[in-house]
Short mmCIF file of C-alpha atoms in Angstrom, two decimals:
data_model
loop_
_atom_site.label_atom_id
_atom_site.label_comp_id
_atom_site.label_asym_id
_atom_site.label_seq_id
_atom_site.Cartn_x
_atom_site.Cartn_y
_atom_site.Cartn_z
CA UNK F 13 107.44 145.52 112.88
CA UNK F 14 107.77 148.76 114.90
CA UNK F 15 108.10 148.98 118.63
CA UNK F 16 104.86 149.47 120.53
CA UNK F 17 103.84 151.42 123.63
CA UNK F 18 103.81 149.21 126.72
CA UNK F 19 103.84 151.70 129.64
CA UNK F 20 103.09 155.29 130.51
CA UNK F 21 105.52 155.96 133.35
CA UNK F 22 104.97 158.60 136.04
CA UNK F 23 107.70 159.86 138.37
CA UNK F 24 106.38 159.99 141.93
CA UNK F 25 107.52 160.99 145.41
CA UNK F 26 105.17 158.31 146.77
CA UNK F 27 104.49 155.79 143.98
CA UNK F 28 102.12 153.63 146.05
CA UNK F 29 99.92 156.54 147.08
CA UNK F 30 99.82 158.08 143.60
CA UNK F 31 99.05 154.70 142.05
CA UNK F 32 96.13 154.27 144.47
CA UNK F 33 94.75 157.67 143.47
CA UNK F 34 94.82 156.86 139.76
CA UNK F 35 93.59 153.30 140.20
CA UNK F 36 90.59 154.52 142.20
CA UNK F 37 89.88 157.43 139.87
CA UNK F 38 90.00 155.30 136.70
CA UNK F 39 88.56 152.22 138.43
CA UNK F 40 91.57 150.20 137.31
CA UNK F 41 93.57 147.60 139.27
CA UNK F 42 96.97 147.71 140.93
CA UNK F 43 98.65 144.59 139.56
CA UNK F 44 102.20 144.78 140.93
CA UNK F 45 103.96 146.58 143.77
CA UNK F 46 107.74 146.51 144.26
CA UNK F 47 110.23 149.00 145.71
CA UNK F 48 111.03 150.04 142.13
CA UNK F 49 107.53 150.50 140.69
CA UNK F 50 103.79 150.18 141.13
CA UNK F 51 101.78 149.04 138.10
CA UNK F 52 98.16 149.97 137.37
CA UNK F 53 96.32 148.14 134.60
CA UNK F 54 93.14 148.90 132.68
CA UNK F 55 90.38 146.30 132.45
CA UNK F 56 90.20 144.42 129.16
CA UNK F 57 87.11 146.32 128.03
CA UNK F 58 89.08 149.60 128.08
CA UNK F 59 91.17 148.35 125.18
CA UNK F 60 94.42 149.89 126.44
CA UNK F 61 97.31 147.44 126.31
CA UNK F 62 99.74 149.72 128.21
CA UNK F 63 100.12 149.97 131.99
CA UNK F 64 100.35 153.09 134.11
CA UNK F 65 103.63 152.65 136.00
CA UNK F 66 104.60 154.79 138.99
CA UNK F 67 108.30 154.93 139.85
CA UNK F 68 110.20 156.62 142.71
CA UNK F 69 112.43 159.62 142.04
CA UNK F 70 115.38 161.01 143.98
CA UNK F 71 114.42 163.65 146.59
CA UNK F 72 116.07 166.39 144.53
CA UNK F 73 113.80 165.62 141.57
CA UNK F 74 110.55 165.62 143.53
CA UNK F 75 109.89 169.35 143.23
CA UNK F 76 107.64 169.91 140.23
CA UNK F 77 108.80 172.68 137.88
CA UNK F 78 106.23 174.37 135.66
CA UNK F 79 103.38 172.67 133.80
CA UNK F 80 103.90 169.08 132.66
CA UNK F 81 104.43 168.73 128.91
CA UNK F 82 102.61 165.38 129.05
CA UNK F 83 99.22 164.87 130.69
CA UNK F 84 96.08 162.74 130.54
CA UNK F 85 92.65 163.79 129.32
CA UNK F 86 89.70 161.89 130.77
CA UNK F 87 86.43 161.56 128.82
CA UNK F 88 82.83 162.10 129.85
CA UNK F 89 79.54 161.14 128.22
CA UNK F 90 77.40 164.02 129.53
CA UNK F 91 77.70 167.23 131.53
CA UNK F 92 76.46 165.39 134.60
CA UNK F 93 79.04 162.65 134.06
CA UNK F 94 81.80 165.25 133.70
CA UNK F 95 80.82 166.95 136.96
CA UNK F 96 80.56 163.61 138.77
CA UNK F 97 84.05 162.64 137.60
CA UNK F 98 85.43 166.00 138.78
CA UNK F 99 83.75 165.52 142.16
CA UNK F 100 85.18 162.00 142.50
CA UNK F 101 88.67 163.20 141.59
CA UNK F 102 88.52 165.99 144.17
CA UNK F 103 87.22 163.60 146.82
CA UNK F 104 90.23 161.37 146.13
CA UNK F 105 92.70 164.24 146.54
CA UNK F 106 92.80 166.16 143.24
CA UNK F 107 92.71 169.96 143.25
CA UNK F 108 91.44 172.48 140.68
CA UNK F 109 94.32 174.27 138.99
CA UNK F 110 94.70 177.31 136.74
CA UNK F 111 97.26 176.93 133.96
CA UNK F 112 95.88 179.87 131.99
CA UNK F 113 93.13 177.86 130.33
CA UNK F 114 90.55 180.64 130.65
CA UNK F 115 86.88 179.97 129.96
CA UNK F 116 86.88 176.44 128.52
CA UNK F 117 84.37 173.57 128.64
CA UNK F 118 86.84 171.16 130.23
CA UNK F 119 88.05 171.13 133.84
CA UNK F 120 91.75 171.22 134.72
CA UNK F 121 92.78 169.41 137.88
CA UNK F 122 96.05 168.33 139.49
CA UNK F 123 96.60 164.95 141.10
CA UNK F 124 97.98 164.75 144.69
CA UNK F 125 101.55 165.31 143.41
CA UNK F 126 100.61 168.24 141.19
CA UNK F 127 100.41 166.48 137.81
CA UNK F 128 97.82 168.22 135.66
CA UNK F 129 95.00 166.34 133.95
CA UNK F 130 91.78 167.39 132.24
CA UNK F 131 88.24 166.12 132.59
CA UNK F 132 86.76 166.78 129.18
CA UNK F 133 83.32 167.84 128.13
CA UNK F 134 81.48 165.16 126.09
CA UNK F 135 83.15 164.65 122.69
CA UNK F 136 82.17 162.01 120.11
CA UNK F 137 85.77 161.17 119.15
CA UNK F 138 86.46 159.95 122.70
CA UNK F 139 83.27 157.95 123.17
CA UNK F 140 85.01 154.57 122.78
CA UNK F 141 88.39 155.18 124.43
CA UNK F 142 87.62 153.74 127.85
CA UNK F 143 88.68 155.59 131.00
CA UNK F 144 91.42 157.69 129.34
CA UNK F 145 90.53 159.80 126.32
CA UNK F 146 94.05 160.84 125.33
CA UNK F 147 97.68 161.20 126.28
CA UNK F 148 98.47 164.83 125.47
CA UNK F 149 101.97 165.99 124.52
CA UNK F 150 102.89 169.64 124.08
CA UNK F 151 105.11 170.05 121.03
CA UNK F 152 106.94 172.71 119.06
CA UNK F 153 106.20 170.80 115.84
CA UNK F 154 103.20 168.46 116.28
CA UNK F 155 103.35 167.13 112.72
CA UNK F 156 106.98 166.05 112.86
CA UNK F 157 106.71 164.65 116.37
CA UNK F 158 103.61 162.67 115.41
CA UNK F 159 105.54 161.11 112.53
CA UNK F 160 108.25 159.99 114.94
CA UNK F 161 105.85 158.55 117.52
CA UNK F 162 103.77 156.80 114.88
CA UNK F 163 106.95 154.93 113.94
CA UNK F 164 107.78 154.25 117.61
CA UNK F 165 104.35 153.03 118.73
CA UNK F 166 102.81 151.56 115.59
CA UNK F 167 99.85 153.95 116.00
CA UNK F 168 98.19 155.47 112.94
CA UNK F 169 98.06 159.22 112.30
CA UNK F 170 94.37 160.04 111.96
CA UNK F 171 94.49 163.85 112.21
CA UNK F 172 97.32 166.16 111.24
CA UNK F 173 97.16 169.94 110.97
CA UNK F 174 99.21 172.93 112.08
CA UNK F 175 98.15 172.91 115.74
CA UNK F 176 97.34 169.27 116.56
CA UNK F 177 98.30 165.82 115.36
CA UNK F 178 96.45 162.75 116.63
CA UNK F 179 97.46 159.10 116.68
CA UNK F 180 95.32 156.04 117.45
CA UNK F 181 96.18 152.39 117.92
CA UNK F 182 95.77 150.37 114.74
CA UNK F 183 92.85 148.44 116.24
CA UNK F 184 91.04 151.70 117.11
CA UNK F 185 90.97 150.94 120.84
CA UNK F 186 92.35 152.73 123.87
CA UNK F 187 93.32 156.39 124.24
CA UNK F 188 94.50 158.73 121.53
CA UNK F 189 98.09 160.03 121.53
CA UNK F 190 97.85 163.71 120.64
CA UNK F 191 100.45 166.39 120.02
CA UNK F 192 99.43 170.02 120.61
CA UNK F 193 101.36 173.06 119.41
CA UNK F 194 103.29 174.92 122.11
CA UNK F 195 106.19 177.30 121.53
CA UNK F 196 107.60 177.05 125.07
CA UNK F 197 110.88 175.08 125.05
CA UNK F 198 111.43 172.02 127.23
CA UNK F 199 113.40 173.05 130.34
CA UNK F 200 113.44 170.03 132.65
CA UNK F 201 113.06 166.25 132.65
CA UNK F 202 109.48 165.18 132.01
CA UNK F 203 107.61 163.62 134.92
CA UNK F 204 105.73 161.38 132.48
CA UNK F 205 107.26 159.30 129.71
CA UNK F 206 106.46 156.37 127.47
CA UNK F 207 108.12 152.97 127.45
CA UNK F 208 108.16 151.16 124.11
CA UNK F 209 109.25 147.60 123.46
CA UNK F 210 110.17 145.45 120.53
CA UNK F 211 107.75 142.67 119.63
CA UNK F 212 108.60 139.09 120.70
CA UNK F 213 111.51 137.80 118.69
CA UNK F 214 112.56 141.25 117.52
CA UNK F 215 115.99 142.64 118.40
CA UNK F 216 115.95 145.43 120.98
CA UNK F 217 119.18 147.06 119.79
CA UNK F 218 118.07 146.91 116.16
CA UNK F 219 114.94 148.82 117.18
CA UNK F 220 117.06 151.34 119.07
CA UNK F 221 119.10 151.86 115.91
CA UNK F 222 115.92 152.29 113.86
CA UNK F 223 114.59 154.92 116.26
CA UNK F 224 117.92 156.75 116.21
CA UNK F 225 117.74 156.83 112.43
CA UNK F 226 114.32 158.49 112.84
CA UNK F 227 115.76 161.24 115.03
CA UNK F 228 116.05 159.85 118.56
CA UNK F 229 119.23 160.46 120.54
CA UNK F 230 120.88 158.51 123.40
CA UNK F 231 120.30 160.01 126.83
CA UNK F 232 121.93 159.55 130.23
CA UNK F 233 119.55 160.36 133.08
CA UNK F 234 121.60 158.43 135.62
CA UNK F 235 120.02 155.10 134.77
CA UNK F 236 123.27 153.17 135.19
CA UNK F 237 123.53 149.54 134.07
CA UNK F 238 119.97 148.62 133.12
CA UNK F 239 118.45 146.31 130.49
CA UNK F 240 116.50 149.11 128.83
CA UNK F 241 117.84 151.90 126.63
CA UNK F 242 117.00 155.54 127.37
CA UNK F 243 116.51 157.82 124.37
CA UNK F 244 115.13 161.28 123.69
CA UNK F 245 112.70 161.94 120.86
CA UNK F 246 113.44 164.77 118.36
CA UNK F 247 112.11 167.35 120.85
CA UNK F 248 114.05 165.99 123.83
CA UNK F 249 111.25 163.99 125.47
CA UNK F 250 112.70 161.04 127.34
CA UNK F 251 111.50 157.51 126.60
CA UNK F 252 112.76 153.98 127.17
CA UNK F 253 113.14 151.06 124.80
CA UNK F 254 112.55 147.88 126.79
CA UNK F 255 113.64 144.37 125.92
CA UNK F 256 111.41 142.53 123.44
CA UNK F 257 108.20 141.14 124.91
#
């Protein structure tokens, strides 16, 4: 059995404050708070089995550089719903941001620490995703990267063309994982990354070896002696392989 996605991790200068913003915006719950992380969990009806996890970063890494390569898209069911969600996000501390999107039907915002996210116009494919429509990843080669992440998460590839590749959980619930074509090379550590874990009874190091065979590489980001293994996917995006659970 492949590893599966268990967390979407966000680097934060103030993890507690950023977790509160996202919990209130998505109407999710903060389920754990420690000095090392703050966990936000979707309600069961959302269908997302992964947590949003906010972790502290060293002061030198708190300055955001450029546009995030990973971001969240939020769905809407009508134009009025889209505008209401934008208004709620702004009231909670989000700000409109211009990343060169031009005249588009979605709205680009930044959370209180500058992480971009989009509030989408109504789209049928996101009608049943819950509070998050998709995790978006900018990629030099969406097709190849989708193949890797399908093997890492157990998601199915349901759309695959030259500019976008889309993955969905096997049970058809929760957000999409989508890879969009972008020629700009990765220049700094991502502020968002995925944690995957082996299934109960599966061997963590065997899964690490499997992912390395698929193109992942070991990575030292200063993690020290920890029970998880840090890797980079074939395009250099950091991710962690947790112990089986």
